[in-house]
Protein backbone atom coordinates (compact mmCIF):
# COMPACT_ATOMS: atom_id res chain seq x y z
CA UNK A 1 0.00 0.00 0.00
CA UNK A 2 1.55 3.21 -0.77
CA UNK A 3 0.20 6.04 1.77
CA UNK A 4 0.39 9.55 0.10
CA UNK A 5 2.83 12.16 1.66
CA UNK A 6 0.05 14.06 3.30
CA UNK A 7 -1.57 10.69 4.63
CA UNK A 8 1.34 9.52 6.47
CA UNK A 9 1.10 10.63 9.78
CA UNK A 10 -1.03 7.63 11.51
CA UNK A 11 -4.01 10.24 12.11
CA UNK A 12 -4.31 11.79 9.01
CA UNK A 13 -4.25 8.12 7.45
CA UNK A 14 -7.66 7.05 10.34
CA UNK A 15 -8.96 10.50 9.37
CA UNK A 16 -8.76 9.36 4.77
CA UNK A 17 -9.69 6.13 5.73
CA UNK A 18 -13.01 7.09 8.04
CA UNK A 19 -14.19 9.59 5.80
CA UNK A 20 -13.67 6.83 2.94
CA UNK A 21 -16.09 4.68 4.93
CA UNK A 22 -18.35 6.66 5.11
CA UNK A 23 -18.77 7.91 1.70
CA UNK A 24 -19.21 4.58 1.00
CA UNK A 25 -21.81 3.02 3.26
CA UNK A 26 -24.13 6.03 2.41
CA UNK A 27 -27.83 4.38 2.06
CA UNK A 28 -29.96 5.07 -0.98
CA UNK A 29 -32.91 6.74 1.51
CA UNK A 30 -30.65 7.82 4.08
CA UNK A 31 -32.10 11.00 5.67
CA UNK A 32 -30.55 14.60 5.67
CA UNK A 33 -27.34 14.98 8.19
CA UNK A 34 -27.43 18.30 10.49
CA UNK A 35 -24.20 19.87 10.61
CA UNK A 36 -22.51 21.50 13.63
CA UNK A 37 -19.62 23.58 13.09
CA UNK A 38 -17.92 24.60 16.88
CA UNK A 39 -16.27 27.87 16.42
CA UNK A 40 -14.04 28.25 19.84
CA UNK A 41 -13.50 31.45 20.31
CA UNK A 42 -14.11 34.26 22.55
CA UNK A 43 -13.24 37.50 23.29
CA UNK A 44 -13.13 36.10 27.53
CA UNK A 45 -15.18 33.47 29.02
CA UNK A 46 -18.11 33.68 30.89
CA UNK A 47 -18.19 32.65 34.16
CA UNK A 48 -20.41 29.93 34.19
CA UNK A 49 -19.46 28.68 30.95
CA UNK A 50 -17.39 24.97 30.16
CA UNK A 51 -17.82 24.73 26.24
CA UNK A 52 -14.30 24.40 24.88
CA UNK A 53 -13.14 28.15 24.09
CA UNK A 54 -10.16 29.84 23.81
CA UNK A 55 -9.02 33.78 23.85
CA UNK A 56 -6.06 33.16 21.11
CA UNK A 57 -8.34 35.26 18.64
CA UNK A 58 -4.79 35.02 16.79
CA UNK A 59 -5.22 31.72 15.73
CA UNK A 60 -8.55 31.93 14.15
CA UNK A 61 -6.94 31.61 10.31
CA UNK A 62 -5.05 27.98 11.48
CA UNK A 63 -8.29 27.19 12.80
CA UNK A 64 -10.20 27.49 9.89
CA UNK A 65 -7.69 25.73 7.58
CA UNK A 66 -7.54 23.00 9.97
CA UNK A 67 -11.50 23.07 9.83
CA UNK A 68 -11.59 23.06 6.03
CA UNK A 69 -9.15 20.13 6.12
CA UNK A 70 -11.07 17.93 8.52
CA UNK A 71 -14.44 18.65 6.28
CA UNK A 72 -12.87 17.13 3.43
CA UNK A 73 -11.56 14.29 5.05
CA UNK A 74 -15.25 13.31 6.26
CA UNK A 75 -16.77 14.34 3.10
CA UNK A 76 -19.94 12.36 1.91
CA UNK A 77 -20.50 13.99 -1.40
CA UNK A 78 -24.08 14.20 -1.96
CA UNK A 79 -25.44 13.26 1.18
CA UNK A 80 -27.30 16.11 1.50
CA UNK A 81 -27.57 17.98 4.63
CA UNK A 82 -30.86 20.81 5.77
CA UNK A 83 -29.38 22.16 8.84
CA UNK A 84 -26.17 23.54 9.71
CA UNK A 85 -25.35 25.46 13.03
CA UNK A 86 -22.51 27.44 14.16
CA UNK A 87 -22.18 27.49 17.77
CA UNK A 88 -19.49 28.13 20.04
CA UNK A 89 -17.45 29.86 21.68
CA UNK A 90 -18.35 33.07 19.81
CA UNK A 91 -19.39 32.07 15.76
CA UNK A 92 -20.02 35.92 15.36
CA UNK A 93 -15.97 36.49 16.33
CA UNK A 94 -15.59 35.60 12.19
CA UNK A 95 -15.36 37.57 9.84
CA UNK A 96 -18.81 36.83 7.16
CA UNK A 97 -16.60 35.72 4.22
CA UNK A 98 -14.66 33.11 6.55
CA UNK A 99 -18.13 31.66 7.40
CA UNK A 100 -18.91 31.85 4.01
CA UNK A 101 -16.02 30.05 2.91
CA UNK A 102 -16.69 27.41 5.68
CA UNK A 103 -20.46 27.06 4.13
CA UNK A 104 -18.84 26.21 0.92
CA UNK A 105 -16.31 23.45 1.97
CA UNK A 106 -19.52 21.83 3.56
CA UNK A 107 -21.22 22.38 0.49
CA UNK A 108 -18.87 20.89 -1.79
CA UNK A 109 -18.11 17.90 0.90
CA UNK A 110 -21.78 17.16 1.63
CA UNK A 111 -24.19 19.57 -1.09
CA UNK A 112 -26.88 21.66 1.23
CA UNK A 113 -30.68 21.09 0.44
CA UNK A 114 -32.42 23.53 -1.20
CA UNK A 115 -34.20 25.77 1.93
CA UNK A 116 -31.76 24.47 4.49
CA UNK A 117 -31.51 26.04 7.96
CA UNK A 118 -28.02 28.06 8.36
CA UNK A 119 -27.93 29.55 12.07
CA UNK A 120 -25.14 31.19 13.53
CA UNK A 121 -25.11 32.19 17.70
CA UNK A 122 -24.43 35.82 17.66
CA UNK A 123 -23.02 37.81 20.97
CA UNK A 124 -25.00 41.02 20.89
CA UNK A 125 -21.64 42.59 21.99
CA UNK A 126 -19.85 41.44 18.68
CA UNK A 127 -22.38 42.43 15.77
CA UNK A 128 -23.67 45.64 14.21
CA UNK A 129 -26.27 45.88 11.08
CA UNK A 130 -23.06 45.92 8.85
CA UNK A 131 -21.66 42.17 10.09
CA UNK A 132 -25.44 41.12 9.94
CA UNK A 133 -26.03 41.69 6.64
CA UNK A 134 -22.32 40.26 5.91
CA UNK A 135 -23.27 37.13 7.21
CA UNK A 136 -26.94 37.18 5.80
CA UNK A 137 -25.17 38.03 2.27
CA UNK A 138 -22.85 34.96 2.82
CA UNK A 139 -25.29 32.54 3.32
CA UNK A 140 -26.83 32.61 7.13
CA UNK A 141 -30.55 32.68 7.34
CA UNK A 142 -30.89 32.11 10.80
CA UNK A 143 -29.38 34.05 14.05
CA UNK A 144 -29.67 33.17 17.18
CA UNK A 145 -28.11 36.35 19.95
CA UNK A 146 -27.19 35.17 23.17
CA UNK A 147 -28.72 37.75 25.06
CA UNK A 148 -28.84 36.05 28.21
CA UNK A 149 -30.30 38.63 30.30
CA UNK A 150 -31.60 41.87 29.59
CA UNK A 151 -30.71 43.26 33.48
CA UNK A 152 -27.39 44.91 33.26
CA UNK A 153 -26.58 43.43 36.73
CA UNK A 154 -26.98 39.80 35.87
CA UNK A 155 -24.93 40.39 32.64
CA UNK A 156 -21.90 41.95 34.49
CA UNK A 157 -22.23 38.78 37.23
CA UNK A 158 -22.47 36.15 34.14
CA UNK A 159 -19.06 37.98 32.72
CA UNK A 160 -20.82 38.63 29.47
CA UNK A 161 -19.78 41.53 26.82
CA UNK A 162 -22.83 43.50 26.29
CA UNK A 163 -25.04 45.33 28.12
CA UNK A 164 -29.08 45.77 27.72
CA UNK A 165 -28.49 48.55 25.44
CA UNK A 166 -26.06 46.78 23.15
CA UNK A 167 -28.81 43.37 23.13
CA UNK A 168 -31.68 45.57 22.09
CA UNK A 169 -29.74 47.21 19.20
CA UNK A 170 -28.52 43.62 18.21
CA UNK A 171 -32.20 42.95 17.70
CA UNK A 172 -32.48 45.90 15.79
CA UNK A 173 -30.17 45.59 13.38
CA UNK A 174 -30.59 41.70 13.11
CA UNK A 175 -34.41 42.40 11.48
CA UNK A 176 -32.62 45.24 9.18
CA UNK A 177 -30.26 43.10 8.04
CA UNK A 178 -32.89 40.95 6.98
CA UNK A 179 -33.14 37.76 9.65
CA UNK A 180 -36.96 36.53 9.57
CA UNK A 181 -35.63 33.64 11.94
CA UNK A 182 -34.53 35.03 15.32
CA UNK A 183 -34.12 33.19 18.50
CA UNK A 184 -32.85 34.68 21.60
CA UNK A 185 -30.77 32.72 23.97
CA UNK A 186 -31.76 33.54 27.97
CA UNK A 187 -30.02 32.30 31.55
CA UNK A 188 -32.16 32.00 34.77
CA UNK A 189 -32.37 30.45 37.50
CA UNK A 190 -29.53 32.96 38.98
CA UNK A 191 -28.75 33.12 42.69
CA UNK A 192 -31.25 35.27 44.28
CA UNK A 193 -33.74 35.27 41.44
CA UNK A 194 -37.45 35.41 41.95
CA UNK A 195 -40.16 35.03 39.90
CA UNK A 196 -41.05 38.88 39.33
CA UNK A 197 -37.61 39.32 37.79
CA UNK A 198 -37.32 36.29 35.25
CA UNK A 199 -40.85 37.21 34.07
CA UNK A 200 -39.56 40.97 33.71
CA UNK A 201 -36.83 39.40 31.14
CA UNK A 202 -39.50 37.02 29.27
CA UNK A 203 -41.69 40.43 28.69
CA UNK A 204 -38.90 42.05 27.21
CA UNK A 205 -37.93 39.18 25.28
CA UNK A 206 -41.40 38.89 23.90
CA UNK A 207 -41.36 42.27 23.35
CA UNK A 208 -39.01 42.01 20.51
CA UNK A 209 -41.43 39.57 18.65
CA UNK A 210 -38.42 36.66 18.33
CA UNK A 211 -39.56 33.59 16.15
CA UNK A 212 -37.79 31.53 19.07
CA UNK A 213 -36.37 31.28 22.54
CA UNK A 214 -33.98 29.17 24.29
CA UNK A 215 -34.20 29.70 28.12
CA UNK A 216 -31.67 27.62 29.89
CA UNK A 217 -31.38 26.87 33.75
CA UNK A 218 -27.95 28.62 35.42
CA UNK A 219 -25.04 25.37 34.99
CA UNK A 220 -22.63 25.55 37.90
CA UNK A 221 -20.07 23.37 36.15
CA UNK A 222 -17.10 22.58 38.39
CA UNK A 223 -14.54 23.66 36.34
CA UNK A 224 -15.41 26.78 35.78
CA UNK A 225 -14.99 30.33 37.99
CA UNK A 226 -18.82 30.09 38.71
CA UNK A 227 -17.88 26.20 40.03
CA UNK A 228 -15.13 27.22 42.13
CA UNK A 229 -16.87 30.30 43.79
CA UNK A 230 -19.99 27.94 44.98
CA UNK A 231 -17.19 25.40 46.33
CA UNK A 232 -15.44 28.45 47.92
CA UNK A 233 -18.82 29.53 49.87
CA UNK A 234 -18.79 33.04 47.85
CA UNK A 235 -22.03 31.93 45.53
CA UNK A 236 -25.02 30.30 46.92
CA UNK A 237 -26.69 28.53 44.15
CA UNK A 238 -31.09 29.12 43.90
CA UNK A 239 -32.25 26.36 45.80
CA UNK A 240 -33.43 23.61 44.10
CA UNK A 241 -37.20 23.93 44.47
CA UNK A 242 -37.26 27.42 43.92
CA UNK A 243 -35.05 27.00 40.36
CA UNK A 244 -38.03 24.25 39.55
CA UNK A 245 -40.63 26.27 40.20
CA UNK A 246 -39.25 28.77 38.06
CA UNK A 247 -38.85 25.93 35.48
CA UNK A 248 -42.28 25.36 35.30
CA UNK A 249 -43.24 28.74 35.39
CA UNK A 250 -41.36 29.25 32.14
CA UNK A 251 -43.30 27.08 30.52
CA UNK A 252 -46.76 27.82 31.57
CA UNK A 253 -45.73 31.02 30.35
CA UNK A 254 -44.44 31.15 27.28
CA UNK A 255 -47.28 28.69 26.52
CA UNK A 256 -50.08 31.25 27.54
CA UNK A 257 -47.92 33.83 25.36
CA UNK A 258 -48.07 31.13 21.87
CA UNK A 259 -44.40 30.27 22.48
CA UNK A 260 -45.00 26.50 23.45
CA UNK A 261 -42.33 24.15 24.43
CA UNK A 262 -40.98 21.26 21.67
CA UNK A 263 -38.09 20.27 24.22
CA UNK A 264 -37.08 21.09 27.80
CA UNK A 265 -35.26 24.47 26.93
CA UNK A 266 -36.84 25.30 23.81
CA UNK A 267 -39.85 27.61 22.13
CA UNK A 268 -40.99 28.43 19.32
CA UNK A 269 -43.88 30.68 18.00
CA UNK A 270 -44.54 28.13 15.58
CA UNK A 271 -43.58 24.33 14.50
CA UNK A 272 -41.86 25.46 11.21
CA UNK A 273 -39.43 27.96 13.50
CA UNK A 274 -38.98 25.07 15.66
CA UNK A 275 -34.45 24.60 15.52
CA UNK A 276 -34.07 22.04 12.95
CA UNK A 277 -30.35 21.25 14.07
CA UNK A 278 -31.92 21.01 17.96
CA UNK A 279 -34.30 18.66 16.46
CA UNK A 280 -32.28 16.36 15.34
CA UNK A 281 -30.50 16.10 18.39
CA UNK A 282 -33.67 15.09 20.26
CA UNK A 283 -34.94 12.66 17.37
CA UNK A 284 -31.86 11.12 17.42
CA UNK A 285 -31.42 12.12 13.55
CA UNK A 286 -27.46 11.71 12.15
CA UNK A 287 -25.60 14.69 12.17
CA UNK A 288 -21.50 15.46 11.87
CA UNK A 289 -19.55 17.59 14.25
CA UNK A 290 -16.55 19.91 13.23
């Protein structure tokens, strides 16, 4: 067997020979793949947060070739895929014609259906109208802005970028760049939290007329400056009960409000703006990591 140059290290050679596999074993009525794309970078990280990210904003260009690279070794040409997703880290920390140029490799390595779901997670703090319409132009049709709060006191105590100010305008210029297909991303369950304020954030979240909203209980990962300050004594976590009830408050109502539940963190204002890509995590549908 003769192994090409750029094959011979023993994991580039697994890599060729995976992807060959599974361009291969491809079935006639397979269904469409989702495609996740993790972009890891951020500008710092939140407190609370223990997704792989890194600060090195430097090294963005090596990891996109690197990306491209990997794409191509898992290709399944015609496959077809109706979802992609950019999460993160912070996907809105790239520059529209580098996620552009990502959409293509996936294009060429899998072929995107025709009306296929492109989302990209936003931080409010890192778009204006200008980057919006960049990445509309290049090929995103869905954003989803991590808002997280719109209380300028829980932002600065999550760590996060932006401010109330900045999330509104994000809004703003997200529906004048053109995105028909908005979710916004919310934290509760916060130390000291009561019901009065996480309904004051659902208002203003409703307010804004989003097509979707993820609303995710506070993690307290270990490893993480959130984890270490609740195993110092210096944050005491909502107590159970109390970060239940506001659980099921959430979706009472967001119900009432025609934002129903389809999973245990998820609403839409309608079935079709339901998150394809979250969908197939939950109907255990294939889909291929990067």
């Amino acid at each position: 067997l003769r192994i090409p140059g750029p094959l011979r290290r023993p994991r580039d050679f697994l890599l060729a020979i995976l992807g060959h596999a599974a361009m291969s074993s491809v079935p006639a009525n397979a269904p469409p793949l989702g495609l996740y794309v993790h972009v890891p970078f951020c500008r710092r990280k939140c407190a609370y947060c223990d997704f792989y990210s890194v600060t090195a904003l430097s090294r963005r260009s090596a990891y996109l070739a690197a990306l491209a690279r990997e794409i191509r070794l898992r290709a399944e040409p015609g496959r077809g895929a109706d979802a992609v997703f950019f999460g993160g880290g912070t996907p809105s920390l790239l520059a529209p014609r580098q996620v552009g140029a990502v959409l293509e490799e996936l294009e060429t390595a899998f072929g995107l259906l025709p009306g296929a779901e492109i989302t990209l997670e936003a931080n409010p703090g890192t778009v204006d109208r200008r980057r919006l319409e960049g990445f509309r132009a290049a090929g995103v049709n869905r954003l989803s802005l991590g808002v997280q709060s719109f209380r300028d006191a829980a932002l600065a105590w999550l760590g996060r970028l932006h401010d109330r100010r900045q999330a509104l305008a994000a809004v703003r210029a997200a529906r004048r760049a053109g995105f028909a297909n908005l979710g916004l991303d919310l934290i509760y369950g916060l130390p000291g939290q009561n019901r009065e304020a996480w309904q004051a954030d659902l208002e203003t979240a409703l307010a804004l007329t989003p097509e979707h909203l993820s609303c995710y209980l506070l993690p307290i990962e270990p490893d993480t400056p959130l984890g270490r300050a609740r195993n110092a004594g210096q944050v005491r976590p909502l107590a159970e009960g109390a970060a239940a009830a506001l659980f099921d408050f959430t979706h009472t109502f967001l119900a009432s409000r025609g934002m129903p539940p389809y999973e245990l963190s998820n609403f839409a204002a309608a079935p079709g703006l339901r998150s394809r890509h979250n969908l197939k995590y939950w109907t255990l549908s294939p889909y291929r990591g990067f």
